[in-house]
Amino acid sequence: MGPVSLLPKYQKLSTWNGDLAKMTHLQAGLSPETIEKARLELNENPDVLHQDIQQVRDMIITRPDIGFLRTDDAFILRFLRARKFHQADAFRLLAQYFQYRQLNLDMFKNFKADDPGIKRALIDGFPGVLENRDHYGRKILLLFAANWDQSRNSFTDILRAILLSLEVLIEDPELQINGFILIIDWSNFSFKQASKLTPSILKLAIEGLQDSFPARFGGVHFVNQPWYIHALYTLIKPFLKDKTRKRIFLHGNNLNSLHQLILPEFLPSEFGGTLPPYDMGTWARTLLGPDYSDENDYTHTSYNAMHVKHTSSNLERECSPKLMKRSQSVVEAGTLKHEEKGENENTQPLLALD
């Protein structure tokens, strides 16, 4: 019996004939289902993969104002996948990736997990990363907004921790193709905290995540958002691309609409899922190593974001959860509610996926 696909429409691969000769070394390790998904959804063709990459590389000469610090095949490929193999769009994203780093040099100094600011953000759960992927093979990232202690973490350091985490995760070719899901829980996020989300720092985040990073986001889900987060979203909406806006869902405290898009079996109990409550230290321990502690200084030199390698989830299983002290979810299991359709108009997703 062959492997079971993540996607029902890929369970029977009409074009997959078992001939691996067409696979290049850049597709090594990908499942047949993922290769077929890349072909159908991203226009990835192993016969011309190296030509596609070279076409993007040849465009670099047109932007002498940008320092392209990495141009190897595997690196350029992730930008092609993020833009469905439209070479001009992929090059534009590649250029924006390095330009963003040139324009924000301070953000990328000591861009490693053991940088003090990044380390604090990781320890406090920014971001959370679930070990298992959803039924579409996407990695699920979590942000518990109320855990933002503004006396401890700057917004910039939280953004740096998120970008570093994405750098680590995007090394996995499966995630380059399947993408990510982001869930932001706004429970207990105060108006005072929200007031620190200024237009300038929100613009910095939008530019870094939407315009300058080669990740495919299948959805950004807001839960338990108060009225002032609705207002904030209205403020930033003009700066979002139409494709991004169509992938943002405002659920309120309605779990039904969330579960229509992400099955409960892939979610922790904070979101009405069947998994245990999320341990905020899981991802920090993965990046910092088994000697991670949230109380003692940690000096082990870890991930250089330009040369990170895919992280084994074995670290997560080897580290004891009892190390976590600060970084527990502020949301108790079962806080979110199941509601009937139409009971509260603000709890339904305002937008739908393409």
Coordinates of C-alpha atoms in Angstrom, one line a residue:
M1 CA 0.0 0.0 0.0
G2 CA 1.4 3.4 -1.0
P3 CA 1.8 6.4 1.3
V4 CA -1.5 8.2 2.2
S5 CA -1.6 11.8 1.0
L6 CA -2.2 14.8 3.1
L7 CA -4.7 16.1 0.5
P8 CA -7.5 13.9 -0.7
K9 CA -7.1 15.2 -4.3
Y10 CA -3.5 14.0 -4.3
Q11 CA -4.3 10.5 -2.9
K12 CA -4.4 9.1 -6.5
L13 CA -1.5 10.6 -8.5
S14 CA -2.5 10.3 -12.1
T15 CA 0.7 11.6 -13.4
W16 CA 3.1 9.9 -10.9
N17 CA 4.5 6.8 -12.5
G18 CA 7.2 5.9 -10.0
D19 CA 9.9 7.1 -12.3
L20 CA 12.3 9.1 -10.1
A21 CA 14.6 10.0 -12.9
K22 CA 13.1 13.4 -13.4
M23 CA 13.7 14.4 -9.8
T24 CA 16.7 16.7 -9.3
H25 CA 18.8 16.7 -6.1
L26 CA 16.7 19.8 -5.2
Q27 CA 13.6 17.7 -4.8
A28 CA 15.3 14.9 -2.8
G29 CA 13.5 14.0 0.3
L30 CA 10.1 15.3 -0.9
S31 CA 7.2 12.8 -0.9
P32 CA 5.7 11.9 -4.3
E33 CA 2.5 13.7 -3.1
T34 CA 4.4 16.9 -2.4
I35 CA 6.2 16.8 -5.7
E36 CA 2.8 16.4 -7.5
K37 CA 1.4 19.2 -5.4
A38 CA 4.3 21.5 -6.4
R39 CA 3.7 20.6 -10.0
L40 CA -0.1 21.3 -9.9
E41 CA -0.2 24.3 -7.6
L42 CA 3.2 26.0 -8.1
N43 CA 4.1 25.1 -11.7
E44 CA 7.2 23.3 -10.5
N45 CA 8.8 21.3 -13.4
P46 CA 11.8 19.2 -12.5
D47 CA 12.8 19.1 -16.2
V48 CA 13.5 22.9 -16.2
L49 CA 14.1 23.5 -12.5
H50 CA 17.7 24.5 -13.0
Q51 CA 16.9 26.8 -15.9
D52 CA 14.2 28.5 -13.8
I53 CA 16.7 29.1 -11.0
Q54 CA 19.4 30.4 -13.4
Q55 CA 16.9 32.9 -15.0
V56 CA 16.3 34.4 -11.6
R57 CA 20.0 34.5 -10.9
D58 CA 20.7 36.2 -14.2
M59 CA 18.4 39.1 -13.0
I60 CA 20.7 40.0 -10.1
I61 CA 22.8 42.2 -12.3
T62 CA 19.9 44.5 -12.7
R63 CA 20.0 45.5 -9.0
P64 CA 23.6 46.6 -8.3
D65 CA 22.3 48.6 -5.3
I66 CA 21.5 45.4 -3.4
G67 CA 24.0 43.0 -1.9
F68 CA 22.7 39.5 -2.7
L69 CA 24.5 37.6 0.0
R70 CA 23.3 34.1 -1.0
T71 CA 22.4 32.9 -4.5
D72 CA 22.8 29.2 -4.4
D73 CA 20.2 27.0 -6.1
A74 CA 18.4 25.8 -3.0
F75 CA 18.1 29.4 -1.7
I76 CA 16.7 30.8 -5.0
L77 CA 14.3 27.8 -5.3
R78 CA 12.3 28.8 -2.2
F79 CA 11.6 32.2 -3.8
L80 CA 10.4 30.5 -7.0
R81 CA 8.1 28.3 -4.9
A82 CA 6.8 31.3 -3.0
R83 CA 5.8 33.0 -6.3
K84 CA 4.6 29.9 -8.2
F85 CA 7.6 29.9 -10.5
H86 CA 7.0 33.3 -12.0
Q87 CA 10.6 34.3 -12.4
A88 CA 10.2 38.1 -12.4
D89 CA 8.0 37.9 -9.2
A90 CA 10.5 35.5 -7.6
F91 CA 13.4 37.9 -8.3
R92 CA 11.4 40.8 -7.0
L93 CA 10.8 38.9 -3.8
L94 CA 14.5 37.9 -3.6
A95 CA 15.6 41.6 -4.1
Q96 CA 13.1 42.7 -1.4
Y97 CA 14.4 40.1 1.0
F98 CA 17.9 41.5 0.9
Q99 CA 16.8 45.1 0.6
Y100 CA 14.7 44.8 3.8
R101 CA 17.8 43.5 5.6
Q102 CA 20.0 46.4 4.2
L103 CA 17.4 49.0 5.3
N104 CA 17.0 47.5 8.8
L105 CA 20.6 46.5 9.7
D106 CA 20.1 46.7 13.4
M107 CA 17.4 44.1 13.2
F108 CA 19.8 41.6 11.7
K109 CA 22.8 42.1 13.8
N110 CA 23.6 39.0 15.8
F111 CA 20.6 37.4 14.1
K112 CA 20.8 34.2 16.2
A113 CA 18.7 32.4 18.7
D114 CA 21.1 33.3 21.6
D115 CA 20.9 37.0 20.9
P116 CA 19.5 38.3 24.2
G117 CA 16.5 40.0 22.7
I118 CA 15.6 37.1 20.4
K119 CA 16.1 34.6 23.2
R120 CA 13.8 36.5 25.6
A121 CA 11.1 36.6 22.9
L122 CA 11.5 32.9 22.1
I123 CA 11.3 32.0 25.8
D124 CA 8.1 34.0 26.1
G125 CA 6.6 32.0 23.2
F126 CA 7.1 34.3 20.3
P127 CA 6.4 32.4 18.2
G128 CA 4.9 29.1 19.3
V129 CA 5.3 26.3 16.7
L130 CA 3.3 23.2 16.9
E131 CA 5.2 20.0 16.3
N132 CA 2.7 18.4 13.9
R133 CA 1.5 19.8 10.7
D134 CA -2.2 20.2 9.7
H135 CA -4.0 18.0 7.2
Y136 CA -2.6 20.1 4.3
G137 CA 1.0 19.6 5.5
R138 CA 1.2 23.2 6.8
K139 CA 3.2 24.2 9.9
I140 CA 1.1 26.0 12.5
L141 CA 2.5 29.0 14.3
L142 CA 0.9 30.5 17.4
L143 CA 1.0 33.9 19.0
F144 CA -0.5 34.5 22.4
A145 CA -0.6 38.3 22.2
A146 CA -1.3 38.9 25.9
N147 CA 2.1 37.3 26.7
W148 CA 3.8 40.4 25.4
D149 CA 5.4 41.9 28.4
Q150 CA 6.4 45.3 27.1
S151 CA 8.9 45.9 29.8
R152 CA 10.7 42.7 28.8
N153 CA 10.4 42.4 25.0
S154 CA 10.4 45.1 22.4
F155 CA 8.1 44.5 19.4
T156 CA 11.2 44.6 17.2
D157 CA 12.7 41.7 19.1
I158 CA 9.5 39.7 18.8
L159 CA 9.5 40.3 15.1
R160 CA 13.2 39.3 14.9
A161 CA 12.3 36.0 16.7
I162 CA 9.5 35.3 14.3
L163 CA 11.7 36.0 11.3
L164 CA 14.5 33.8 12.6
S165 CA 12.0 31.0 13.3
L166 CA 10.7 31.3 9.7
E167 CA 14.3 31.2 8.5
V168 CA 14.8 27.9 10.3
L169 CA 11.5 26.4 9.2
I170 CA 11.7 27.4 5.6
E171 CA 14.9 25.2 5.2
D172 CA 12.4 22.3 5.0
P173 CA 11.4 21.9 1.4
E174 CA 8.1 20.4 2.3
L175 CA 7.2 23.7 4.1
Q176 CA 8.3 25.7 1.1
I177 CA 5.6 24.0 -0.8
N178 CA 2.9 23.4 1.8
G179 CA 3.3 26.6 3.7
F180 CA 2.3 27.9 7.1
I181 CA -0.7 28.9 9.2
L182 CA -0.6 31.6 11.8
I183 CA -3.1 31.8 14.7
I184 CA -3.1 34.9 16.9
D185 CA -5.0 34.7 20.2
W186 CA -5.9 38.2 21.4
S187 CA -7.4 37.0 24.7
N188 CA -6.6 39.5 27.6
F189 CA -4.7 41.7 25.2
S190 CA -5.2 45.2 26.8
F191 CA -5.9 48.5 25.1
K192 CA -2.7 49.7 26.7
Q193 CA -0.7 46.9 25.0
A194 CA -2.5 47.6 21.7
S195 CA -1.5 51.3 21.9
K196 CA 2.1 50.2 21.4
L197 CA 1.3 48.8 18.0
T198 CA 2.1 52.0 16.2
P199 CA 1.8 52.4 12.4
S200 CA 5.5 52.4 12.0
I201 CA 6.2 49.1 13.7
L202 CA 3.2 47.5 12.0
K203 CA 4.5 48.6 8.7
L204 CA 7.9 47.1 9.6
A205 CA 6.2 43.8 10.3
I206 CA 4.1 43.8 7.1
E207 CA 7.1 44.6 5.0
G208 CA 9.1 41.8 6.7
L209 CA 6.5 39.1 6.5
Q210 CA 4.3 39.9 3.5
D211 CA 6.7 41.6 1.1
S212 CA 10.2 40.3 1.9
F213 CA 10.0 36.6 3.0
P214 CA 9.5 33.5 0.8
A215 CA 6.9 31.8 2.8
R216 CA 3.4 30.7 1.7
F217 CA 0.8 31.7 4.3
G218 CA -2.4 29.7 3.9
G219 CA -4.2 31.7 6.6
V220 CA -3.8 34.2 9.4
H221 CA -6.5 33.5 12.1
F222 CA -7.5 36.0 14.7
V223 CA -9.3 34.6 17.8
N224 CA -10.8 36.5 20.7
Q225 CA -9.9 39.8 19.2
P226 CA -11.4 42.9 21.0
W227 CA -13.0 45.8 19.2
Y228 CA -9.7 47.8 19.1
I229 CA -8.0 45.0 17.2
H230 CA -10.8 45.2 14.7
A231 CA -10.1 48.9 14.4
L232 CA -6.4 48.3 14.1
Y233 CA -7.0 45.8 11.3
T234 CA -9.1 48.3 9.5
L235 CA -6.2 50.8 9.8
I236 CA -3.6 48.5 8.3
K237 CA -5.8 46.8 5.7
P238 CA -4.9 49.3 2.9
F239 CA -1.3 48.2 3.3
L240 CA -2.1 44.5 2.8
K241 CA -2.1 42.9 -0.6
D242 CA -5.4 41.6 -1.8
K243 CA -4.1 38.1 -1.6
T244 CA -3.1 38.6 2.0
R245 CA -6.5 40.2 3.0
K246 CA -8.2 37.1 1.6
R247 CA -6.2 34.9 3.9
I248 CA -7.1 36.8 7.1
F249 CA -9.9 35.5 9.2
L250 CA -11.5 37.2 12.2
H251 CA -13.2 34.5 14.3
G252 CA -13.9 36.3 17.6
N253 CA -14.6 33.6 20.1
N254 CA -16.4 31.3 17.7
L255 CA -14.5 28.0 17.4
N256 CA -16.8 26.6 14.8
S257 CA -15.4 28.9 12.1
L258 CA -11.9 28.1 13.2
H259 CA -12.4 24.4 13.1
Q260 CA -13.9 24.6 9.6
L261 CA -10.5 25.6 8.4
I262 CA -8.2 23.8 10.9
L263 CA -9.4 20.5 12.3
P264 CA -9.4 20.2 16.1
E265 CA -7.1 17.2 16.0
F266 CA -4.3 19.6 15.0
L267 CA -4.9 22.2 17.6
P268 CA -4.1 22.5 21.4
S269 CA -6.8 22.7 23.9
E270 CA -6.6 26.5 24.1
F271 CA -8.3 26.6 20.7
G272 CA -10.8 23.8 21.4
G273 CA -8.4 21.2 20.0
T274 CA -7.7 17.7 21.2
L275 CA -4.0 18.3 21.8
P276 CA -2.7 19.1 25.2
P277 CA -2.2 22.8 26.2
Y278 CA 0.7 24.3 24.3
D279 CA 4.0 24.5 26.2
M280 CA 5.4 27.9 25.2
G281 CA 9.0 26.7 25.7
T282 CA 8.8 24.0 23.1
W283 CA 10.2 26.0 20.2
A284 CA 12.7 28.0 22.3
R285 CA 14.2 24.7 23.6
T286 CA 14.4 23.5 20.0
L287 CA 16.4 26.5 18.9
L288 CA 18.5 27.0 22.0
G289 CA 19.2 23.3 22.7
P290 CA 18.6 20.8 25.5
D291 CA 20.4 23.0 28.0
Y292 CA 17.8 25.8 27.5
S293 CA 16.7 27.5 30.7
D294 CA 14.4 30.5 31.1
E295 CA 16.3 31.7 34.2
N296 CA 20.0 31.4 33.4
D297 CA 22.0 33.0 30.7
Y298 CA 22.6 30.8 27.7
T299 CA 25.8 31.3 25.8
H300 CA 25.8 28.4 23.2
T301 CA 26.2 29.8 19.7
S302 CA 23.3 28.5 17.6
Y303 CA 21.6 29.2 14.3
N304 CA 23.2 31.7 11.9
A305 CA 20.1 32.6 9.9
M306 CA 22.0 32.5 6.6
H307 CA 23.2 29.0 7.1
V308 CA 20.6 27.3 9.3
K309 CA 19.8 23.6 8.8
H310 CA 16.5 21.9 9.3
T311 CA 15.9 21.2 13.0
S312 CA 15.0 17.7 14.2
S313 CA 11.9 17.5 16.4
N314 CA 13.9 15.1 18.6
L315 CA 15.1 18.0 20.6
E316 CA 11.6 18.8 21.6
R317 CA 11.0 15.3 22.9
E318 CA 14.3 15.2 24.8
C319 CA 13.7 18.4 26.7
S320 CA 11.7 18.3 29.9
P321 CA 8.6 20.5 30.0
K322 CA 9.2 21.3 33.7
L323 CA 11.8 23.9 32.6
M324 CA 9.0 26.2 31.6
K325 CA 8.1 28.8 34.2
R326 CA 7.3 32.2 32.6
S327 CA 6.0 31.1 29.3
Q328 CA 2.7 29.5 29.8
S329 CA -0.4 30.4 27.9
V330 CA -2.6 33.0 29.4
V331 CA -5.6 31.2 28.0
E332 CA -7.3 28.5 29.9
A333 CA -8.5 25.4 28.0
G334 CA -12.0 25.8 26.9
T335 CA -12.0 29.6 27.1
L336 CA -13.2 29.9 23.5
K337 CA -16.8 29.1 22.8
H338 CA -18.7 27.1 20.2
E339 CA -21.5 29.2 18.9
E340 CA -24.3 28.7 16.5
K341 CA -24.0 30.3 13.1
G342 CA -25.5 33.8 13.1
E343 CA -25.5 34.1 16.9
N344 CA -22.8 36.8 16.8
E345 CA -22.0 38.4 13.4
N346 CA -18.5 39.4 14.6
T347 CA -17.4 35.9 15.2
Q348 CA -17.7 34.7 11.6
P349 CA -14.7 35.0 9.3
L350 CA -15.0 38.2 7.4
L351 CA -13.0 36.9 4.5
A352 CA -12.6 33.5 2.8
L353 CA -9.6 31.8 1.3
D354 CA -9.3 31.8 -2.5

